[in-house]
CSV table of C-alpha atoms in Angstrom, one decimal:
chain,number,residue,atom,x,y,z
A,265,MET,CA,210.3,71.8,50.7
A,266,SER,CA,214.0,70.2,50.7
A,267,ARG,CA,214.4,66.9,49.7
A,268,SER,CA,215.4,66.3,53.3
A,269,GLY,CA,212.5,68.2,54.7
A,270,SER,CA,210.0,65.8,52.8
A,271,ALA,CA,211.7,62.6,53.7
A,272,ALA,CA,211.3,64.0,57.2
A,273,ALA,CA,207.3,65.0,56.7
A,274,SER,CA,206.9,61.5,55.0
A,275,ALA,CA,209.0,59.4,58.0
A,276,ALA,CA,206.7,61.5,60.7
A,277,ALA,CA,203.3,60.7,58.6
A,278,ALA,CA,204.4,56.8,58.3
A,279,THR,CA,205.1,56.9,62.5
A,280,ALA,CA,201.7,58.5,63.0
A,281,HIS,CA,200.2,55.9,60.6
A,282,SER,CA,201.6,53.3,63.0
A,283,PHE,CA,200.5,54.7,66.0
A,284,ASN,CA,197.3,55.0,64.7
A,285,LYS,CA,197.2,51.6,63.4
A,286,ILE,CA,197.5,50.6,67.2
A,287,LEU,CA,195.7,53.0,68.5
A,288,ASN,CA,192.3,52.1,66.4
A,289,GLN,CA,192.8,48.3,66.7
A,290,PRO,CA,189.8,47.9,69.0
A,291,LYS,CA,187.7,49.7,66.6
A,292,SER,CA,188.4,47.3,63.8
A,293,SER,CA,187.6,44.1,65.7
A,294,SER,CA,183.7,42.9,66.8
A,295,LYS,CA,184.9,41.2,69.9
A,296,PRO,CA,186.2,42.9,73.2
A,297,ARG,CA,189.6,43.3,73.8
A,298,SER,CA,191.4,41.2,76.4
A,299,THR,CA,193.7,42.4,79.2
A,300,LEU,CA,196.7,40.5,77.4
A,301,ASP,CA,195.7,42.4,74.0
A,302,VAL,CA,195.8,46.0,75.9
A,303,GLU,CA,199.4,44.9,77.6
A,304,GLU,CA,200.4,44.4,74.1
A,305,SER,CA,199.3,47.2,72.5
A,306,ILE,CA,200.8,49.4,75.6
A,307,LYS,CA,204.5,47.6,74.6
A,308,LYS,CA,204.2,48.3,71.0
A,309,LEU,CA,203.1,52.2,72.0
A,310,ARG,CA,206.2,52.2,74.2
A,311,ARG,CA,208.4,50.9,71.5
A,312,LEU,CA,207.3,53.2,68.9
A,313,ILE,CA,208.0,56.3,71.3
A,314,LEU,CA,211.3,55.2,71.9
A,315,VAL,CA,212.0,54.5,68.7
A,316,ASP,CA,210.3,57.2,66.6
A,317,GLY,CA,208.7,59.7,69.5
A,318,ILE,CA,205.2,60.8,68.9
A,319,PRO,CA,205.0,62.9,65.6
A,320,SER,CA,202.1,65.9,67.1
A,321,SER,CA,202.8,67.8,64.1
A,322,VAL,CA,201.4,65.5,62.0
A,323,ASP,CA,198.2,64.4,63.9
A,324,PRO,CA,197.6,66.6,67.1
A,325,THR,CA,195.1,64.0,68.4
A,326,LEU,CA,198.1,61.4,69.0
A,327,ARG,CA,199.5,62.5,72.0
A,328,PRO,CA,196.3,62.8,73.8
A,329,ARG,CA,195.1,59.6,73.1
A,330,ILE,CA,198.2,57.7,73.6
A,331,TRP,CA,198.8,59.8,77.2
A,332,LYS,CA,195.4,58.3,78.4
A,333,ILE,CA,196.1,54.8,77.4
A,334,LEU,CA,199.4,54.7,79.0
A,335,LEU,CA,197.8,56.1,82.5
A,336,ARG,CA,195.1,53.9,82.2
A,337,VAL,CA,192.3,56.6,82.2
A,338,ARG,CA,189.4,55.1,80.6
A,339,ASP,CA,186.4,56.5,82.6
A,340,VAL,CA,186.0,60.4,82.6
A,341,SER,CA,182.9,61.3,84.7
A,342,ALA,CA,181.7,65.0,84.0
A,343,GLU,CA,179.1,64.9,86.7
A,344,THR,CA,181.7,64.1,89.5
A,345,PHE,CA,184.0,66.7,88.1
A,346,LEU,CA,181.7,69.5,87.7
A,347,GLU,CA,180.9,68.2,91.7
A,348,TYR,CA,184.0,69.2,92.4
A,349,VAL,CA,184.2,72.3,90.7
A,350,GLY,CA,180.6,73.7,92.3
A,351,ARG,CA,182.1,73.4,95.4
A,352,GLY,CA,184.2,76.3,94.7
A,353,PRO,CA,187.2,77.4,96.6
A,354,CYS,CA,189.2,74.6,98.2
A,355,GLU,CA,190.9,74.9,102.2
A,356,VAL,CA,194.2,76.0,100.3
A,357,ARG,CA,192.9,77.9,97.6
A,358,GLU,CA,195.2,81.0,98.3
A,359,LYS,CA,198.3,78.9,98.2
A,360,ILE,CA,196.9,77.8,95.0
A,361,ARG,CA,196.8,81.0,93.5
A,362,ASN,CA,200.0,82.0,94.7
A,363,ASP,CA,201.7,79.7,92.1
A,364,THR,CA,199.5,79.3,89.5
A,365,PHE,CA,200.0,82.8,87.8
A,366,ARG,CA,203.6,82.2,87.6
A,367,THR,CA,203.4,78.6,85.9
A,368,LEU,CA,205.5,78.4,82.8
A,369,ALA,CA,205.0,82.4,83.0
A,370,THR,CA,207.6,82.7,80.0
A,371,ASP,CA,206.1,80.4,77.6
A,372,LYS,CA,203.8,82.5,75.3
A,373,GLY,CA,202.0,79.1,73.8
A,374,PHE,CA,201.1,77.9,77.2
A,375,LYS,CA,199.8,80.9,78.3
A,376,GLU,CA,197.7,81.2,75.1
A,377,ARG,CA,196.1,78.1,75.4
A,378,VAL,CA,195.9,77.6,79.6
A,379,ARG,CA,194.4,80.2,81.3
A,380,GLU,CA,195.0,80.5,85.1
A,381,ASP,CA,191.2,79.8,85.8
A,382,MET,CA,191.7,76.7,84.5
A,383,LEU,CA,195.0,75.4,86.4
A,384,VAL,CA,193.1,76.9,89.4
A,385,ARG,CA,190.0,74.9,88.8
A,386,LEU,CA,191.9,71.5,88.0
A,387,LEU,CA,194.0,71.8,91.4
A,388,ASP,CA,191.0,72.8,93.4
A,389,ALA,CA,188.8,70.1,92.2
A,390,PHE,CA,191.7,67.5,92.6
A,391,VAL,CA,191.8,68.8,96.6
A,392,TRP,CA,188.5,68.0,96.8
A,393,ARG,CA,188.4,64.9,95.0
A,394,ASN,CA,190.9,63.4,97.7
A,395,HIS,CA,189.2,65.3,100.9
A,396,ASP,CA,186.4,62.8,99.5
A,397,ARG,CA,188.8,59.7,99.5
A,398,GLN,CA,190.7,59.8,103.0
A,399,GLU,CA,190.7,55.9,103.5
A,400,ALA,CA,193.1,54.4,106.0
A,401,ASP,CA,195.2,52.6,103.3
A,402,HIS,CA,195.3,55.6,101.2
A,403,LEU,CA,197.7,58.1,101.0
A,404,GLY,CA,196.4,61.5,101.7
A,405,PHE,CA,196.8,64.2,98.6
A,406,THR,CA,196.2,68.2,99.1
A,407,TYR,CA,198.0,71.1,97.2
A,408,VAL,CA,202.0,71.3,97.3
A,409,GLN,CA,204.6,73.3,96.0
A,410,GLY,CA,205.0,72.1,92.0
A,411,MET,CA,201.7,70.8,91.5
A,412,ASN,CA,200.9,73.6,89.2
A,413,VAL,CA,203.5,73.0,87.0
A,414,LEU,CA,202.8,68.7,87.1
A,415,ALA,CA,199.2,69.9,86.0
A,416,ALA,CA,200.3,72.0,83.2
A,417,PRO,CA,201.3,69.5,80.7
A,418,PHE,CA,198.1,67.9,81.1
A,419,LEU,CA,195.9,70.9,80.5
A,420,TYR,CA,198.2,71.8,77.5
A,421,THR,CA,198.0,68.6,75.5
A,422,MET,CA,194.3,67.4,76.6
A,423,PRO,CA,191.4,68.7,74.5
A,424,SER,CA,189.3,69.0,77.6
A,425,GLU,CA,189.7,70.0,81.2
A,426,LEU,CA,187.8,66.9,82.2
A,427,GLU,CA,190.2,64.8,80.2
A,428,ALA,CA,192.9,66.7,82.0
A,429,PHE,CA,191.6,66.2,85.2
A,430,TYR,CA,191.3,62.5,85.3
A,431,CYS,CA,195.1,61.9,83.8
A,432,PHE,CA,196.4,64.2,86.1
A,433,ALA,CA,194.5,62.6,88.9
A,434,LYS,CA,195.7,59.0,87.8
A,435,PHE,CA,199.2,60.3,87.4
A,436,ILE,CA,199.8,61.9,90.7
A,437,GLU,CA,197.8,59.4,92.9
A,438,GLU,CA,199.5,56.1,91.3
A,439,SER,CA,202.9,57.3,89.2
A,440,CYS,CA,204.4,59.7,91.7
A,441,PRO,CA,202.5,60.1,94.9
A,442,LEU,CA,205.4,60.2,97.1
A,443,TYR,CA,206.6,63.6,95.1
A,444,VAL,CA,203.5,65.4,96.5
A,445,GLN,CA,203.1,64.6,100.1
A,446,PRO,CA,203.6,67.7,102.4
A,447,THR,CA,207.0,66.7,103.0
A,448,LEU,CA,207.7,66.0,99.6
A,449,GLU,CA,209.2,62.9,100.4
A,450,GLY,CA,209.9,61.1,96.8
A,451,VAL,CA,211.6,64.4,95.8
A,452,HIS,CA,214.4,64.2,98.3
A,453,ARG,CA,214.5,60.5,97.9
A,454,GLY,CA,215.0,61.4,94.1
A,455,LEU,CA,217.9,63.8,94.9
A,456,LYS,CA,219.9,61.4,96.8
A,457,LEU,CA,219.7,58.7,94.3
A,458,LEU,CA,220.4,61.4,91.6
A,459,ASP,CA,223.8,61.9,93.5
A,460,ARG,CA,224.5,58.2,93.9
A,461,CYS,CA,223.6,57.3,90.2
A,462,LEU,CA,226.0,59.9,89.6
A,463,LYS,CA,228.7,58.7,91.6
A,464,ILE,CA,228.5,55.8,89.8
A,465,VAL,CA,228.1,56.9,86.4
A,466,ASP,CA,230.7,59.6,86.4
A,467,PRO,CA,233.0,59.9,89.6
A,468,GLU,CA,235.3,62.7,88.4
A,469,LEU,CA,232.1,65.1,87.7
A,470,TYR,CA,230.3,63.9,90.9
A,471,ALA,CA,233.7,64.8,92.9
A,472,TYR,CA,234.3,68.0,91.3
A,473,LEU,CA,230.7,69.0,92.0
A,474,ARG,CA,231.0,68.0,95.4
A,475,SER,CA,234.9,69.7,95.9
A,476,LYS,CA,232.1,72.8,95.2
A,477,ASN,CA,229.9,71.3,97.5
A,478,LEU,CA,227.4,71.1,95.6
A,479,SER,CA,224.7,68.2,95.8
A,480,ALA,CA,221.5,67.6,93.6
A,481,GLU,CA,219.5,68.9,96.6
A,482,ILE,CA,220.7,72.3,95.6
A,483,TYR,CA,221.1,72.3,92.0
A,484,ALA,CA,218.7,70.0,90.8
A,485,PHE,CA,215.6,70.2,93.2
A,486,PRO,CA,213.6,72.5,90.3
A,487,SER,CA,214.0,69.7,87.6
A,488,ILE,CA,213.4,66.3,90.2
A,489,LEU,CA,209.9,68.2,91.7
A,490,THR,CA,208.5,69.3,88.1
A,491,LEU,CA,209.7,66.4,85.9
A,492,CYS,CA,211.6,68.7,84.1
A,493,ALA,CA,209.1,70.7,83.3
A,494,CYS,CA,210.5,73.5,84.9
A,495,THR,CA,213.4,73.7,81.9
A,496,PRO,CA,211.8,75.2,78.4
A,497,PRO,CA,210.7,74.5,75.9
A,498,LEU,CA,207.7,73.2,76.5
A,499,ASP,CA,207.7,71.1,73.2
A,500,GLN,CA,210.6,69.2,74.3
A,501,VAL,CA,208.9,68.8,77.9
A,502,LEU,CA,206.1,67.2,76.3
A,503,GLN,CA,208.4,64.8,74.3
A,504,LEU,CA,210.0,63.9,77.1
A,505,TRP,CA,206.9,63.4,79.2
A,506,ASP,CA,206.0,60.9,76.2
A,507,PHE,CA,209.0,58.7,77.7
A,508,LEU,CA,208.3,59.5,81.0
A,509,LEU,CA,204.7,58.1,80.9
A,510,ALA,CA,205.6,55.5,78.8
A,511,PHE,CA,208.6,53.8,80.9
A,512,GLY,CA,208.3,55.5,84.5
A,513,VAL,CA,208.8,58.8,86.2
A,514,HIS,CA,211.6,57.0,88.1
A,515,LEU,CA,213.7,57.6,84.9
A,516,ASN,CA,213.4,61.7,85.5
A,517,VAL,CA,216.5,61.1,87.6
A,518,LEU,CA,218.7,59.9,85.1
A,519,CYS,CA,217.0,62.7,82.4
A,520,VAL,CA,218.4,65.2,84.8
A,521,ILE,CA,221.9,63.0,84.9
A,522,ALA,CA,221.8,63.3,80.9
A,523,GLN,CA,221.3,66.9,80.9
A,524,LEU,CA,224.5,67.4,83.2
A,525,LEU,CA,226.5,65.0,81.0
A,526,LEU,CA,225.4,67.3,77.9
A,527,MET,CA,226.9,70.6,79.7
A,528,ARG,CA,229.9,68.8,81.3
A,529,ASP,CA,232.5,70.3,79.9
A,530,GLU,CA,231.4,73.9,81.0
A,531,VAL,CA,230.7,72.6,84.6
A,532,MET,CA,234.3,70.8,85.0
A,533,LYS,CA,236.0,74.3,83.2
A,534,SER,CA,233.5,76.4,85.8
A,535,SER,CA,235.4,77.7,89.2
A,536,SER,CA,231.9,78.6,90.2
A,537,PRO,CA,229.8,75.8,88.6
A,538,MET,CA,226.5,76.7,90.3
A,539,ARG,CA,226.1,80.1,88.1
A,540,LEU,CA,225.7,77.4,84.9
A,541,LEU,CA,223.6,75.1,87.0
A,542,ARG,CA,221.1,77.7,88.3
A,543,THR,CA,219.4,77.4,85.0
A,544,PHE,CA,219.7,74.5,82.7
A,545,PRO,CA,220.0,74.7,79.0
A,546,PRO,CA,217.0,75.0,77.0
A,547,LEU,CA,216.0,71.1,77.2
A,548,GLU,CA,216.4,69.2,74.2
A,549,ALA,CA,214.3,65.7,74.6
A,550,LEU,CA,215.9,63.2,72.0
A,551,PRO,CA,219.7,63.6,73.5
A,552,VAL,CA,218.4,63.3,77.0
A,553,ILE,CA,216.2,60.4,76.6
A,554,GLY,CA,219.1,59.0,74.4
A,555,ILE,CA,221.8,59.4,77.4
A,556,ALA,CA,219.1,58.6,79.7
A,557,VAL,CA,218.5,55.1,78.1
A,558,THR,CA,221.9,54.0,78.1
A,559,LEU,CA,222.6,55.2,81.3
A,560,VAL,CA,220.4,52.5,82.8
A,561,ARG,CA,223.0,49.7,82.1
A,562,ASP,CA,225.4,51.4,84.1
A,563,ILE,CA,223.4,51.1,87.2
A,564,PRO,CA,223.8,48.5,89.6
A,565,THR,CA,220.4,46.0,89.9
A,566,ASP,CA,220.1,47.1,93.4
A,567,LEU,CA,219.9,50.6,93.0
A,568,TYR,CA,218.0,50.6,90.0
A,569,ASP,CA,215.1,48.9,91.9
A,570,GLU,CA,215.7,51.7,94.6
A,571,LEU,CA,215.1,54.4,91.9
A,572,VAL,CA,212.0,52.7,90.4
A,573,ARG,CA,210.1,52.2,93.7
A,574,HIS,CA,211.4,55.8,94.8
A,575,PRO,CA,208.3,57.8,93.5
A,576,TYR,CA,205.6,55.3,95.1
A,577,ALA,CA,206.9,52.7,97.1
A,578,VAL,CA,205.9,54.3,101.0
A,579,SER,CA,207.2,51.2,102.8
A,580,GLU,CA,210.9,51.4,101.7
A,581,GLN,CA,213.5,51.5,104.2
A,582,HIS,CA,215.7,54.7,104.2
């Protein structure tokens, strides 16, 4: 191994040690942790994710453990999950099967680890779960377009289908419920916000795209719908999701703008930019996250507040 390679390896090992120190805190203390302690740990995890990223290659157990903490998934009932699975196909099974076979179809590593029947089972169980939870104050959920791609990273990352199911359910129901309503309301809000944010952070690029009749609805729909999981490679998607789970799904809008800025020169030179925008270049999580974080400072407070609320806030005025 070269000197730079060994330095990177020892830095990754040190980062893994830092993460494990935070994750193992409850075990080293005899008394139960207060809510304040838990929040303090989450704050430290977020900071480490932003500064160093999760070194999954050094310790593959880190990402699933951290995702569960960020999503606040504590209880996973095998009995309940098996009860949902035992009910068999849900009423929209055909719709699910129309999508699952093509989920991340070009990713060999994903296909080796996640079989189609695992995806179908998880999505069926999710529909059954919400079939039982139709309450007046509760947004209803069924299977909608894009859910298969949102489920994929959880099945790939988690050590069991059981944990993947509970993480996915918590994520959908609390982090981005409006993204998976039948009208895809949150997705359409996200696309409008993308246009408004782009107009502020890069008026020239925004004006050029508009001169070609290109709004975010036309070129960014898959990236917003799937939180960038439609752009390979998967290892970069997972790194980006570490950031989104730590700081909020709303930042995906700025991550899509960051990808546009990384290809800005080619887009501005192209007489038909849609050709370039139809398939974004391979995802590079670190530069995208770096740009997204700096963009936050450029967004006016009221617009940023709308951005934060758009995946989940039902009562927002249009």
